[in-house]
PDB file of C-alpha atoms in Angstrom:
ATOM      1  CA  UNK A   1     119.848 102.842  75.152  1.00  0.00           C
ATOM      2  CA  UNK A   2     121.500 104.713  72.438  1.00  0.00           C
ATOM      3  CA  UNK A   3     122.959 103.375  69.410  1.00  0.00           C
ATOM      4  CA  UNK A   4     126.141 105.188  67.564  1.00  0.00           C
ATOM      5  CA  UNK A   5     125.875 104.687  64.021  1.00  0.00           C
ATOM      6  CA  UNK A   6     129.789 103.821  62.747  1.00  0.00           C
ATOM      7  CA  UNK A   7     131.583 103.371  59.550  1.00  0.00           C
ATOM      8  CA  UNK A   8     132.933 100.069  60.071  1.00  0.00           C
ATOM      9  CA  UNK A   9     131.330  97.938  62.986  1.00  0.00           C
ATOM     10  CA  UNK A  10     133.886  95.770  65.086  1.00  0.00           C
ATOM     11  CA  UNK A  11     133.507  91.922  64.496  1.00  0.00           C
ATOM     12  CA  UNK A  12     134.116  91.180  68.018  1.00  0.00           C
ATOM     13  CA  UNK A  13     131.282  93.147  68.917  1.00  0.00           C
ATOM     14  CA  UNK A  14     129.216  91.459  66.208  1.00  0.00           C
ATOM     15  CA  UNK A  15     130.489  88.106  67.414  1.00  0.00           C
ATOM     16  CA  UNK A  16     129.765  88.840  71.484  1.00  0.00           C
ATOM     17  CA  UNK A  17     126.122  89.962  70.246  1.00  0.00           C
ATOM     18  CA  UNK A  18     125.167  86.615  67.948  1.00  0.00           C
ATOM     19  CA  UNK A  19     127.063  84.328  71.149  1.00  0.00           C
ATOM     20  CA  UNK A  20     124.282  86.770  73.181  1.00  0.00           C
ATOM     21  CA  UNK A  21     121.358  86.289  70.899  1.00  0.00           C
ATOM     22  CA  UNK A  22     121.835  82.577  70.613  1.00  0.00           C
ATOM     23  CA  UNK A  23     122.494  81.647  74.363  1.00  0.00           C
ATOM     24  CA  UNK A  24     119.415  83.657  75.373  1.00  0.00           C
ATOM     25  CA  UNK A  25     117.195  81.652  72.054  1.00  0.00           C
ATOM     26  CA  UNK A  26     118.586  78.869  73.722  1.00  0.00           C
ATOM     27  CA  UNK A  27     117.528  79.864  77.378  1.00  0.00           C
ATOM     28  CA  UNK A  28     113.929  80.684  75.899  1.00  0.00           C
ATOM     29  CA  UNK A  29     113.315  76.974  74.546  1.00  0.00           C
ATOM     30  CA  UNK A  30     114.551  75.393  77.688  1.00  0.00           C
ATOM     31  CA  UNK A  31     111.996  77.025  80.065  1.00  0.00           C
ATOM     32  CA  UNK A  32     109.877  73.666  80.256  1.00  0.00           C
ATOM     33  CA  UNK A  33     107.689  73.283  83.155  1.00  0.00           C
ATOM     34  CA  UNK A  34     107.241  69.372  83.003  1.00  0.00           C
ATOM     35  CA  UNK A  35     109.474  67.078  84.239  1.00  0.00           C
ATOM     36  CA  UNK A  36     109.969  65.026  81.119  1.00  0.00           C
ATOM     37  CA  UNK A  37     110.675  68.019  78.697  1.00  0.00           C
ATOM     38  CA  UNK A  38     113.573  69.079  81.251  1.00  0.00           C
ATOM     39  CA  UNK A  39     114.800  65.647  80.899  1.00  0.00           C
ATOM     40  CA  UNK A  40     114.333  65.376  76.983  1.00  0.00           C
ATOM     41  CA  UNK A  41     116.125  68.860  77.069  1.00  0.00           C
ATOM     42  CA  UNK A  42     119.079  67.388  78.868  1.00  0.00           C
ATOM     43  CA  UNK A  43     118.851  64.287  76.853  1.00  0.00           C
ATOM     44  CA  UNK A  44     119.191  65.866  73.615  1.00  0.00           C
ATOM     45  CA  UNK A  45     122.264  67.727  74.499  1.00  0.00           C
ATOM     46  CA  UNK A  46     123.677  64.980  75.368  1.00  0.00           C
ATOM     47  CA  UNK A  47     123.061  63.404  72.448  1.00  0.00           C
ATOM     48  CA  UNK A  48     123.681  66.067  70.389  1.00  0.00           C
ATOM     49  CA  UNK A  49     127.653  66.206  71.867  1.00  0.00           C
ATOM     50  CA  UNK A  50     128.111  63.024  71.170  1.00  0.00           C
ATOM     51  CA  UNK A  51     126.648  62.822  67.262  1.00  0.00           C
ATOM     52  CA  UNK A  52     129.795  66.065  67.167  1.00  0.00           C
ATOM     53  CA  UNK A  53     132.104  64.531  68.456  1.00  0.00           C
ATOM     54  CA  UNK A  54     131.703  61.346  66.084  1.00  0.00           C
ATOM     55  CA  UNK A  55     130.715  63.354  63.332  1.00  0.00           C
ATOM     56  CA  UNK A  56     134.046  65.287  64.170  1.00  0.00           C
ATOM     57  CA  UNK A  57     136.425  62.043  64.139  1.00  0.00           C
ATOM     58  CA  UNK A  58     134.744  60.688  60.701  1.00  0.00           C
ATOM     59  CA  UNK A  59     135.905  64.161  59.030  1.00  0.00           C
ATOM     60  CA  UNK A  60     139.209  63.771  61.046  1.00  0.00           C
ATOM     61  CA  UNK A  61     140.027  60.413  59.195  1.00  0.00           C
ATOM     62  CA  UNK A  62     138.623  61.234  55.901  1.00  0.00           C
ATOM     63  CA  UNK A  63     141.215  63.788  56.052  1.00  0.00           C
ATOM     64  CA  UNK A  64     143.683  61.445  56.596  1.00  0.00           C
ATOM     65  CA  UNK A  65     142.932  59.106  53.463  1.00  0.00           C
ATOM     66  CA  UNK A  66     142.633  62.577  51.445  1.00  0.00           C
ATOM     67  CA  UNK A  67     146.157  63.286  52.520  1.00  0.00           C
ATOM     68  CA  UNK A  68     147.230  59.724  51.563  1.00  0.00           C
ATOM     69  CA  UNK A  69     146.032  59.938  48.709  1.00  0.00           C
ATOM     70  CA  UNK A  70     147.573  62.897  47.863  1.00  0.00           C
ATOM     71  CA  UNK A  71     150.955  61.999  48.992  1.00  0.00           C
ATOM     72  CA  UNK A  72     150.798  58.792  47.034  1.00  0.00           C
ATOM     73  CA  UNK A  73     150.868  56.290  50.000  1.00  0.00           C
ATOM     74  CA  UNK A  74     148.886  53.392  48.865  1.00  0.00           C
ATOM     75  CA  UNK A  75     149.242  51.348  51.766  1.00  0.00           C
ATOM     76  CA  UNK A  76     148.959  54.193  54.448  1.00  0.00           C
ATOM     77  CA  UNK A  77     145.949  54.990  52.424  1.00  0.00           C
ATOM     78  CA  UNK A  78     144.275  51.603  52.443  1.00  0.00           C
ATOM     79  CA  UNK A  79     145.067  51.614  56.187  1.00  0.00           C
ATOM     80  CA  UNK A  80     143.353  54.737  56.728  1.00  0.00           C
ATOM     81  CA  UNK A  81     140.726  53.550  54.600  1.00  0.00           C
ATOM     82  CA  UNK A  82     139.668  50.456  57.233  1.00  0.00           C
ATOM     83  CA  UNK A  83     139.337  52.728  60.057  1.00  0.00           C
ATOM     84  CA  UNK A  84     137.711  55.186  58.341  1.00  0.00           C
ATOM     85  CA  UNK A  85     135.128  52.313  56.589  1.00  0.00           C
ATOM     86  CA  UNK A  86     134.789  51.400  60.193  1.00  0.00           C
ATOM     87  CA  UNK A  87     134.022  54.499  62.281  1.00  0.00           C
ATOM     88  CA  UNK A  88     131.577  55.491  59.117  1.00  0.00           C
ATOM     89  CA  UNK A  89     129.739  52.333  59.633  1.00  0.00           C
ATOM     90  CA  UNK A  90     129.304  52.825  63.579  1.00  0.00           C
ATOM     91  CA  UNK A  91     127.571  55.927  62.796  1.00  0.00           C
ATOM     92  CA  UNK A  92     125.809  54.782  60.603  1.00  0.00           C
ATOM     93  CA  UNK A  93     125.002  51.680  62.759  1.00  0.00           C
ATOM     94  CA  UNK A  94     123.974  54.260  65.466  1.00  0.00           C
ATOM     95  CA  UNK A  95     121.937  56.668  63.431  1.00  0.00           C
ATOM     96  CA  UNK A  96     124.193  59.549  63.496  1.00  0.00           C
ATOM     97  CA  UNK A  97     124.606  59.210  59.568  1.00  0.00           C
ATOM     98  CA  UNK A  98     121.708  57.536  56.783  1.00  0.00           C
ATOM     99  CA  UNK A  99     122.705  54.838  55.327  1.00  0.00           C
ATOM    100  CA  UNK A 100     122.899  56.360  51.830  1.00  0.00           C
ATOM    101  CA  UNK A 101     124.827  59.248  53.239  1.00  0.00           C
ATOM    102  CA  UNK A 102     127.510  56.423  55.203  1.00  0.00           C
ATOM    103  CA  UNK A 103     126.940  54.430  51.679  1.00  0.00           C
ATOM    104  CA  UNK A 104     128.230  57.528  49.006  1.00  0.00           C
ATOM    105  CA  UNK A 105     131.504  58.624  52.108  1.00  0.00           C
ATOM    106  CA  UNK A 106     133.012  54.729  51.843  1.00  0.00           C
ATOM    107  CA  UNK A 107     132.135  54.866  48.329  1.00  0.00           C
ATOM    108  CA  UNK A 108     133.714  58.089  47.285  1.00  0.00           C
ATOM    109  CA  UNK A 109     136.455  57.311  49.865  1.00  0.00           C
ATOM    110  CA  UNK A 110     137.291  53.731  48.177  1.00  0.00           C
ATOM    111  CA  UNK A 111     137.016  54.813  44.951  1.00  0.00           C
ATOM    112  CA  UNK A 112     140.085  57.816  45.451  1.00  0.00           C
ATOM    113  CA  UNK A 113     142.181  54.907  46.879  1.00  0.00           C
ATOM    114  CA  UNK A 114     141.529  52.475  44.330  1.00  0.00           C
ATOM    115  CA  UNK A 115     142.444  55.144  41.717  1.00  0.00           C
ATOM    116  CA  UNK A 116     145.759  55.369  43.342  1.00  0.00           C
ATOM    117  CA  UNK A 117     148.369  53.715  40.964  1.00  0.00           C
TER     118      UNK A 117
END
């Protein structure tokens, strides 16, 4: 195979090529031969989806208290504040976030909406 050097590479290309590289990494660590590594495997994506997808919703509502805040709604704010508190705590609860980490987000988050005059 022959490579053409060029002034300005395409990113497109350089995108297709790191989606390559990683999906074959990825095929390389799942080549387990035991029965319970191809289940962990399967296990941990699953997992893995899910801790997104919650991590994914907390940012959603943070945004939404930020943008509360901003506008100067005090009581959309403190409502967006509960479910925020809440979904935070769940993932904390289920050990998606450390407790510090869930701690300093309601923290930081309650202290912009208690600044609010």
């Amino acid at each position: 195979m022959r490579y053409v050097c060029v002034e300005r590479p395409c990113p497109d290309l350089h995108k297709l090529f790191m989606q390559f590289k990683n999906r074959l990494f990825q095929e390389e660590i799942k080549l387990a031969n035991i029965k319970s590594a191809k289940k962990r495997i399967l296990v941990i994506e699953t997992k893995t989806l899910r801790n997104k997808m919650i991590k994914s919703k907390i940012k959603t509502l943070v945004k939404k208290v930020d943008a509360a805040v901003a506008a100067g709604d005090k009581t959309l704010a403190t409502e967006a504040l509960k479910e925020a508190t809440v979904a935070i705590d769940k993932a904390c609860a289920k050990g998606i976030f450390h407790k510090n980490n869930a701690a300093r987000k309601v923290s930081s988050l309650a202290k912009a909406v208690n600044a609010m005059n």
